[in-house]
mmCIF file of C-alpha atoms in Angstrom:
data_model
loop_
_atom_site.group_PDB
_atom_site.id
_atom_site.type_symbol
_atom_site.label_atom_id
_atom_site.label_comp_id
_atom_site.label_asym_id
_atom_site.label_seq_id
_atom_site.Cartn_x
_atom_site.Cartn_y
_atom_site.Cartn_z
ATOM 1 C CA UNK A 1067 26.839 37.814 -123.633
ATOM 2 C CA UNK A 1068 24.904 35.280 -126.037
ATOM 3 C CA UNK A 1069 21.874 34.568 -126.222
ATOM 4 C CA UNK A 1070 21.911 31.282 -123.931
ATOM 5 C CA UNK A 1071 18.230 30.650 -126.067
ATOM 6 C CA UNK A 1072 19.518 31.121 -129.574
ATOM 7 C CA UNK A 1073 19.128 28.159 -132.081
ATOM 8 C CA UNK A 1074 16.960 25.996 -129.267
ATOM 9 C CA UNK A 1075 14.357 23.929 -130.121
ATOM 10 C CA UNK A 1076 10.946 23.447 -127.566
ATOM 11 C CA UNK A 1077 9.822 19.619 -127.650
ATOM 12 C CA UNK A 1078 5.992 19.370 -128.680
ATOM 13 C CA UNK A 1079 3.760 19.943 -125.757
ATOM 14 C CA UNK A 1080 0.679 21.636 -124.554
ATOM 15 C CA UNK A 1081 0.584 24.382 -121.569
ATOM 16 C CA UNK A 1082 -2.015 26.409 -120.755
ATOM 17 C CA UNK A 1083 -4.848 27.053 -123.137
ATOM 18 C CA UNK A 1084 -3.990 30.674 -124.598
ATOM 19 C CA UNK A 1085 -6.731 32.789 -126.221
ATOM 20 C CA UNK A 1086 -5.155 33.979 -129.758
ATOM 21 C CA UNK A 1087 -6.269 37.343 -131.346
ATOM 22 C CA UNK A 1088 -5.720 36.536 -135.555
ATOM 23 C CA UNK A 1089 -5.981 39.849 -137.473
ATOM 24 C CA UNK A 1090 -6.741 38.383 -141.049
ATOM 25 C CA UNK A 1091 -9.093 36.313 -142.539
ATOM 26 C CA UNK A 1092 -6.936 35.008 -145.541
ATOM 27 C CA UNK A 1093 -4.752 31.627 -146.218
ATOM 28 C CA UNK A 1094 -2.382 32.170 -143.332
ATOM 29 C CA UNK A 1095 -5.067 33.293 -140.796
ATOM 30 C CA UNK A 1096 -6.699 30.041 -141.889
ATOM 31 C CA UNK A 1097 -3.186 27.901 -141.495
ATOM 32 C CA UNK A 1098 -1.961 29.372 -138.431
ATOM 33 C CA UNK A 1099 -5.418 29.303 -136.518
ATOM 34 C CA UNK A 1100 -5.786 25.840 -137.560
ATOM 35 C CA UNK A 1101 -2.478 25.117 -135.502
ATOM 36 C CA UNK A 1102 -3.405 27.011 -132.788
ATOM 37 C CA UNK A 1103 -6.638 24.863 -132.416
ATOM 38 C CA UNK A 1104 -4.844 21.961 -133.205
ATOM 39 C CA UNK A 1105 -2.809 23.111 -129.929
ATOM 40 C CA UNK A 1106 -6.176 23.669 -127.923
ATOM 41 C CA UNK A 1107 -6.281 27.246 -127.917
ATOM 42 C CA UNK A 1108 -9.260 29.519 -128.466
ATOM 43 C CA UNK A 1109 -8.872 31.620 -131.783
ATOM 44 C CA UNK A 1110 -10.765 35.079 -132.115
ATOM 45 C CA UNK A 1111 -10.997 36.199 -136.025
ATOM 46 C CA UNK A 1112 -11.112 40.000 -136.937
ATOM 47 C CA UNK A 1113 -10.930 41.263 -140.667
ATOM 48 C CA UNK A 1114 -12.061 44.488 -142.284
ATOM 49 C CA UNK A 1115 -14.997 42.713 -143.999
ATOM 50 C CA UNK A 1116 -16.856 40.563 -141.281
ATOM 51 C CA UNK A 1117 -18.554 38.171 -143.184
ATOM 52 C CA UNK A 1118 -15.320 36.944 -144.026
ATOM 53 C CA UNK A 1119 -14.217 36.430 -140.229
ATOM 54 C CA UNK A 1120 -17.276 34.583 -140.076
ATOM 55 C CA UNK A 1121 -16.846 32.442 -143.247
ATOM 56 C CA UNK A 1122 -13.285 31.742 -141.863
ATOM 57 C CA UNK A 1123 -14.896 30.496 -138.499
ATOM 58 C CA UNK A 1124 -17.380 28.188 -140.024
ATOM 59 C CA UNK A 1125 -14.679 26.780 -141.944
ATOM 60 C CA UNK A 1126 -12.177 25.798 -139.117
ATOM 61 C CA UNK A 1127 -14.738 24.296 -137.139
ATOM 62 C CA UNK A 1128 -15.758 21.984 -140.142
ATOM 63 C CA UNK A 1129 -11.811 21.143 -140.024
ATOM 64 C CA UNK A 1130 -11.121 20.986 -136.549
ATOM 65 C CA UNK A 1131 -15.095 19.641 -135.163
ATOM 66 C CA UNK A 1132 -15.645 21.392 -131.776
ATOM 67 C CA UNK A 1133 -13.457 24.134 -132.270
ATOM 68 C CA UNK A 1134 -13.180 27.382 -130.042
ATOM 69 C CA UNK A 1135 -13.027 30.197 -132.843
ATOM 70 C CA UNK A 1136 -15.237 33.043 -134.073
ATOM 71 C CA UNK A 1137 -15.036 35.941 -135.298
ATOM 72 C CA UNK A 1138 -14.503 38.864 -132.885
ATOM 73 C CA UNK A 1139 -14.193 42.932 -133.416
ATOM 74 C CA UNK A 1140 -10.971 44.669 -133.122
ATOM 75 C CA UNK A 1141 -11.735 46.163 -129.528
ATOM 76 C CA UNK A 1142 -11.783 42.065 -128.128
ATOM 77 C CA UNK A 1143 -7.432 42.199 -128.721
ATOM 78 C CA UNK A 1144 -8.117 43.442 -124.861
ATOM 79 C CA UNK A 1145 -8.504 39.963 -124.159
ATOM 80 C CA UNK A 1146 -6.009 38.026 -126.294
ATOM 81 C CA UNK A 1147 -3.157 36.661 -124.995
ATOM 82 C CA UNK A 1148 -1.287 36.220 -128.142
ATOM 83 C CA UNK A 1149 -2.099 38.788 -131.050
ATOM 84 C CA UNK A 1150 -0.858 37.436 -134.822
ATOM 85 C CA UNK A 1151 -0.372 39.996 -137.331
ATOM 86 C CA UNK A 1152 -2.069 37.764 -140.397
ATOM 87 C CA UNK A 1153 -1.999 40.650 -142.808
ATOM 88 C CA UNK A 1154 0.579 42.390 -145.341
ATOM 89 C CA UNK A 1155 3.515 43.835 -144.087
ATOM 90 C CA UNK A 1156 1.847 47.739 -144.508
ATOM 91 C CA UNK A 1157 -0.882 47.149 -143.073
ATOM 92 C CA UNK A 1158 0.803 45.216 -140.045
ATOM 93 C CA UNK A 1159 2.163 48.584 -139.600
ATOM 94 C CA UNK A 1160 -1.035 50.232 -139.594
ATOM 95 C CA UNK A 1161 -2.918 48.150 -137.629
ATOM 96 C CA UNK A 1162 -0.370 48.489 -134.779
ATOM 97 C CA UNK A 1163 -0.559 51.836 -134.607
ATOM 98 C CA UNK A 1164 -4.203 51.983 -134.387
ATOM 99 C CA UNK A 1165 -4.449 50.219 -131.827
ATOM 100 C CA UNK A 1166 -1.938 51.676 -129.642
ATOM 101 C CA UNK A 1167 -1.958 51.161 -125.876
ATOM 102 C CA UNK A 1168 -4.019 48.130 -126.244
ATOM 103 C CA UNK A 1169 -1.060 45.947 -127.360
ATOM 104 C CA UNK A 1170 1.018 46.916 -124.227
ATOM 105 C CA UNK A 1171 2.469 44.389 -122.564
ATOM 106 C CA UNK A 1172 0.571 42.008 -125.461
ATOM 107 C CA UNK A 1173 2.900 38.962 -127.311
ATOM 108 C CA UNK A 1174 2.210 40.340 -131.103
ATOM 109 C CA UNK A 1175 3.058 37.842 -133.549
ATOM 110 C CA UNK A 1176 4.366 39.723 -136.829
ATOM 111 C CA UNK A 1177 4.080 36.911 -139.902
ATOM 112 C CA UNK A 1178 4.811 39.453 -142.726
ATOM 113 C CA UNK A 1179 7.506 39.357 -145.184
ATOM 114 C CA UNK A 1180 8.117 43.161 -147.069
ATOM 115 C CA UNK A 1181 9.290 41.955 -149.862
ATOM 116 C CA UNK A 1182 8.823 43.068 -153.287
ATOM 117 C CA UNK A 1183 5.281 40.777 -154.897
ATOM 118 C CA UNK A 1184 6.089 41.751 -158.525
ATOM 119 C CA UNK A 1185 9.252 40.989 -159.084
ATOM 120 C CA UNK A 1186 10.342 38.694 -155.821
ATOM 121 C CA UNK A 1187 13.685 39.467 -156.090
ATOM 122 C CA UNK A 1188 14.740 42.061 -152.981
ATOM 123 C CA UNK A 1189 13.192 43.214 -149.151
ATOM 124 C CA UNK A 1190 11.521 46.461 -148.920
ATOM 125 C CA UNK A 1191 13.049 47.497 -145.873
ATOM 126 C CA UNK A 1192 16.487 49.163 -145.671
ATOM 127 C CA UNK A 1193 19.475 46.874 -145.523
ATOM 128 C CA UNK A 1194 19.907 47.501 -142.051
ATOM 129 C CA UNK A 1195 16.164 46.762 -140.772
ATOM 130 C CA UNK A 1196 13.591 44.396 -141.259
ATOM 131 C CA UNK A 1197 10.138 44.706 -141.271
ATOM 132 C CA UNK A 1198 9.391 43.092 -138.017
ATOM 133 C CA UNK A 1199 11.601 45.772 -136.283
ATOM 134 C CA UNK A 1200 9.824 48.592 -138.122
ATOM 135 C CA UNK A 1201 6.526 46.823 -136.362
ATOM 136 C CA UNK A 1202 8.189 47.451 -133.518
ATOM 137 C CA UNK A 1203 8.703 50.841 -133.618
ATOM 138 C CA UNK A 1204 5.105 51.546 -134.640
ATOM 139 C CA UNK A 1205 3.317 49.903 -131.772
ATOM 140 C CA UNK A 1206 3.249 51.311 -128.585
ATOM 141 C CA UNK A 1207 5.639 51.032 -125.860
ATOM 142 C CA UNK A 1208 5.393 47.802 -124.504
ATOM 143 C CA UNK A 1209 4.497 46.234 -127.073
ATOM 144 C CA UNK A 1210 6.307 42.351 -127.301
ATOM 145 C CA UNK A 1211 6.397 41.750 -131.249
ATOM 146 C CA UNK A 1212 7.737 38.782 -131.858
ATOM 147 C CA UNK A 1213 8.501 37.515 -135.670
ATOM 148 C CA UNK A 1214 7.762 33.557 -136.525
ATOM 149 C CA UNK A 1215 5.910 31.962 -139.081
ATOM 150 C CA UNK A 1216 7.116 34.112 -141.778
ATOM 151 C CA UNK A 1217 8.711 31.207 -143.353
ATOM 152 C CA UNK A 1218 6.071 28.822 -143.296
ATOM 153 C CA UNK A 1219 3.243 28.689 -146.326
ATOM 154 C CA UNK A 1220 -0.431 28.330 -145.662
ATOM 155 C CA UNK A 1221 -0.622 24.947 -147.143
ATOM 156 C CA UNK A 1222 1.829 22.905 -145.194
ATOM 157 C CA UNK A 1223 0.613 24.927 -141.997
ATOM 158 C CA UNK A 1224 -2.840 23.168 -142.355
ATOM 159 C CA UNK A 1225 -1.350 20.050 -142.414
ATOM 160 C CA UNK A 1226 1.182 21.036 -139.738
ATOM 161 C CA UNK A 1227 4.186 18.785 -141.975
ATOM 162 C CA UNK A 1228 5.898 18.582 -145.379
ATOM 163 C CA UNK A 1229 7.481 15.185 -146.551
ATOM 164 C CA UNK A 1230 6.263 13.102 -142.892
ATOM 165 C CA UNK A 1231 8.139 16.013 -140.821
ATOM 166 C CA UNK A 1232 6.901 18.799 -138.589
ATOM 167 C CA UNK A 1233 7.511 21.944 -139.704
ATOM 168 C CA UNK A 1234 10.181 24.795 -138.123
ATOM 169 C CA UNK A 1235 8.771 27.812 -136.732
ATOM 170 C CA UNK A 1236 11.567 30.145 -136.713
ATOM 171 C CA UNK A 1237 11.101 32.356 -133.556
ATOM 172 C CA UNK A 1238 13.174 35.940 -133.158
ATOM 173 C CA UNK A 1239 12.527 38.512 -130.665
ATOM 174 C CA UNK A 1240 14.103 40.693 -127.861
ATOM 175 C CA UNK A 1241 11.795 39.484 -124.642
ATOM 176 C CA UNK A 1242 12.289 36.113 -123.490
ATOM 177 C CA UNK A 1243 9.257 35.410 -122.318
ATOM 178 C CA UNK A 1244 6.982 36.650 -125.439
ATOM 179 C CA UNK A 1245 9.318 34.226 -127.577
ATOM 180 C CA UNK A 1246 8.454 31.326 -124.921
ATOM 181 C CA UNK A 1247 5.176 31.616 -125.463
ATOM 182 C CA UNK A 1248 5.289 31.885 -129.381
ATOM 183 C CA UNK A 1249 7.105 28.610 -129.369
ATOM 184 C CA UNK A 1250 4.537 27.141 -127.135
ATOM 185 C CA UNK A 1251 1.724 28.047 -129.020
ATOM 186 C CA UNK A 1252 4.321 26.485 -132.396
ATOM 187 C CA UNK A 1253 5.334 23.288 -130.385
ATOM 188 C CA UNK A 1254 1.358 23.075 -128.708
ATOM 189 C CA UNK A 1255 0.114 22.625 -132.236
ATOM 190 C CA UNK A 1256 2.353 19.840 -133.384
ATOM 191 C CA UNK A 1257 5.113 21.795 -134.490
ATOM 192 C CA UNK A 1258 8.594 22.874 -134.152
ATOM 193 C CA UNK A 1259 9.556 25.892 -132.914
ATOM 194 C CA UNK A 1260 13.122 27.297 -133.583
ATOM 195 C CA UNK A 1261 14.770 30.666 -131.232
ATOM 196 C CA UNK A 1262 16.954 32.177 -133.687
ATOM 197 C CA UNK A 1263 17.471 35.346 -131.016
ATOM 198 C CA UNK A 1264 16.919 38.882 -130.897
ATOM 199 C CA UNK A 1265 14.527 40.764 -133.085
ATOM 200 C CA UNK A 1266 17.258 41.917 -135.263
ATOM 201 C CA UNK A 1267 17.923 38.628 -136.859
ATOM 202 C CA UNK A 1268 14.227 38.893 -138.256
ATOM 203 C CA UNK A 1269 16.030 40.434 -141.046
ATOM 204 C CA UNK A 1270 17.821 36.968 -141.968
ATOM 205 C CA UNK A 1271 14.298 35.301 -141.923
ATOM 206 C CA UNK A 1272 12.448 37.752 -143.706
ATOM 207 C CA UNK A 1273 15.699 37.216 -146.246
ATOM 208 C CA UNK A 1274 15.776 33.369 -146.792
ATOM 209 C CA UNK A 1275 11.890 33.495 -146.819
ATOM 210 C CA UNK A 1276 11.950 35.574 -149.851
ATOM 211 C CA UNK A 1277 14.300 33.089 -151.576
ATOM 212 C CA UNK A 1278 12.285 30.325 -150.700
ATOM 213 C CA UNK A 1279 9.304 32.352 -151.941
ATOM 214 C CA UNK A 1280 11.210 33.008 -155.645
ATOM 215 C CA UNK A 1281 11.777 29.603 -155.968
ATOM 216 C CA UNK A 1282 7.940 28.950 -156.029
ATOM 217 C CA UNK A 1283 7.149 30.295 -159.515
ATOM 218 C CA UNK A 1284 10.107 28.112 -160.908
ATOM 219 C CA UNK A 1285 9.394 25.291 -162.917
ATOM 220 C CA UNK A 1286 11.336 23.135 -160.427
ATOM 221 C CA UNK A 1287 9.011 24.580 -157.525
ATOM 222 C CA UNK A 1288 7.015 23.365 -154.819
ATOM 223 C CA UNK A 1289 3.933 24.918 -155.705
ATOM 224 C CA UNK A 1290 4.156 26.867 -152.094
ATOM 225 C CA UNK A 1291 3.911 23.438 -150.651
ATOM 226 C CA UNK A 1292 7.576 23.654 -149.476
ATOM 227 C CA UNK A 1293 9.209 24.353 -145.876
ATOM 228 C CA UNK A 1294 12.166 25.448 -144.861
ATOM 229 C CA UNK A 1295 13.912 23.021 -141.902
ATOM 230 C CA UNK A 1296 16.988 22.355 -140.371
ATOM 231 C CA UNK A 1297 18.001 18.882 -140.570
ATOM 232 C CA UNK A 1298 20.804 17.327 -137.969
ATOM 233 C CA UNK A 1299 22.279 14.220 -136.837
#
């Protein structure tokens, strides 16, 4: 049967406060955690360099005054609800794995996009995968990756539009429930989220994102300013 929740959008609203795990301390940890605060969630920061967590921290709450985020160490994921894979595609892989057992039964939101940085011009993954699914298979049974926010850029995630208009948060993933939540925590923080379906279309979003990344460096480009939406009657 179809997917009765494929191509449905969630209308802005805030649930229950969830506390979200962001592994990363670069541009995107910075854009997505300053949604989730937006939304009224608590954010927990964890990087291989610490100070940087911290840095991160300080800034948000000079952004978002009153804030709950800090920096946390990898062993506090125990206590995340939501757990966003802010980091490269590889080491998405890697940090999944090394963390095992602890992400069982965990929402983990995978962000990445393998595509090739020097030339922009083709995935990294075979034609009939996608990097979120390889996530997948690298974390622990259980495990309830979910991809979304791959095709959003750090900038307009701070600001939470582009041109006056909320931004899409395209949402994929096989349990129901972890992509509910995902498009709370999208639609909590003023934006929109977007069920596209099962994990396997992940491989159509990583896809468009990397066109919308090539067009970047263009001299017709955004400046990674840009966003990706569907637009309807």
């Amino acid at each position: 049967m179809p997917d009765p929740d494929i191509g449905s959008s969630h209308p802005h609203g805030k649930g229950s406060p969830m506390r979200v795990f962001i592994v990363g301390t670069g541009n995107m940890a910075g854009g997505i955690a300053t949604r989730a605060l937006a939304g009224g969630h608590a954010v927990r920061l964890v990087g291989t360099d610490p100070a940087k967590a911290t840095a991160l921290a300080d800034a948000l709450v000079e952004r978002l005054a009153g804030a709950d985020v800090a920096p946390a160490v990898p062993d506090a994921v125990g206590a995340a609800d939501v757990v966003v894979l802010a980091v490269p595609f590889d080491a998405a892989k890697q940090v999944v794995a090394e963390y095992g057992d602890q992400l069982a039964g965990k929402t983990v939101v995978d962000i990445t996009n393998p595509v090739d940085f020097a030339t922009l011009d083709s995935l990294t993954v075979p034609a009939d995968s996608s990097g979120a699914q390889q996530i997948a298979e690298a974390a622990a049974p259980g495990t309830r990756v979910v991809k979304a926010f791959n095709t959003t850029f750090a900038g307009p995630l701070v600001a939470g539009e582009v041109g006056g208009l909320p931004l899409d948060v395209f949402i994929a993933g096989d349990d129901a429930a972890a992509r509910d939540q995902v498009a709370e925590l999208a639609a909590s923080g003023g934006l929109n989220p977007v069920i596209v379906g099962g994990l396997r279309h992940a491989r159509e979003l990583e896809g468009i994102q990397l066109l919308h990344m090539a067009l970047q460096s263009r001299p017709e480009g955004h400046g990674w300013m840009s966003a990706l939406k569907i637009v309807a009657p």
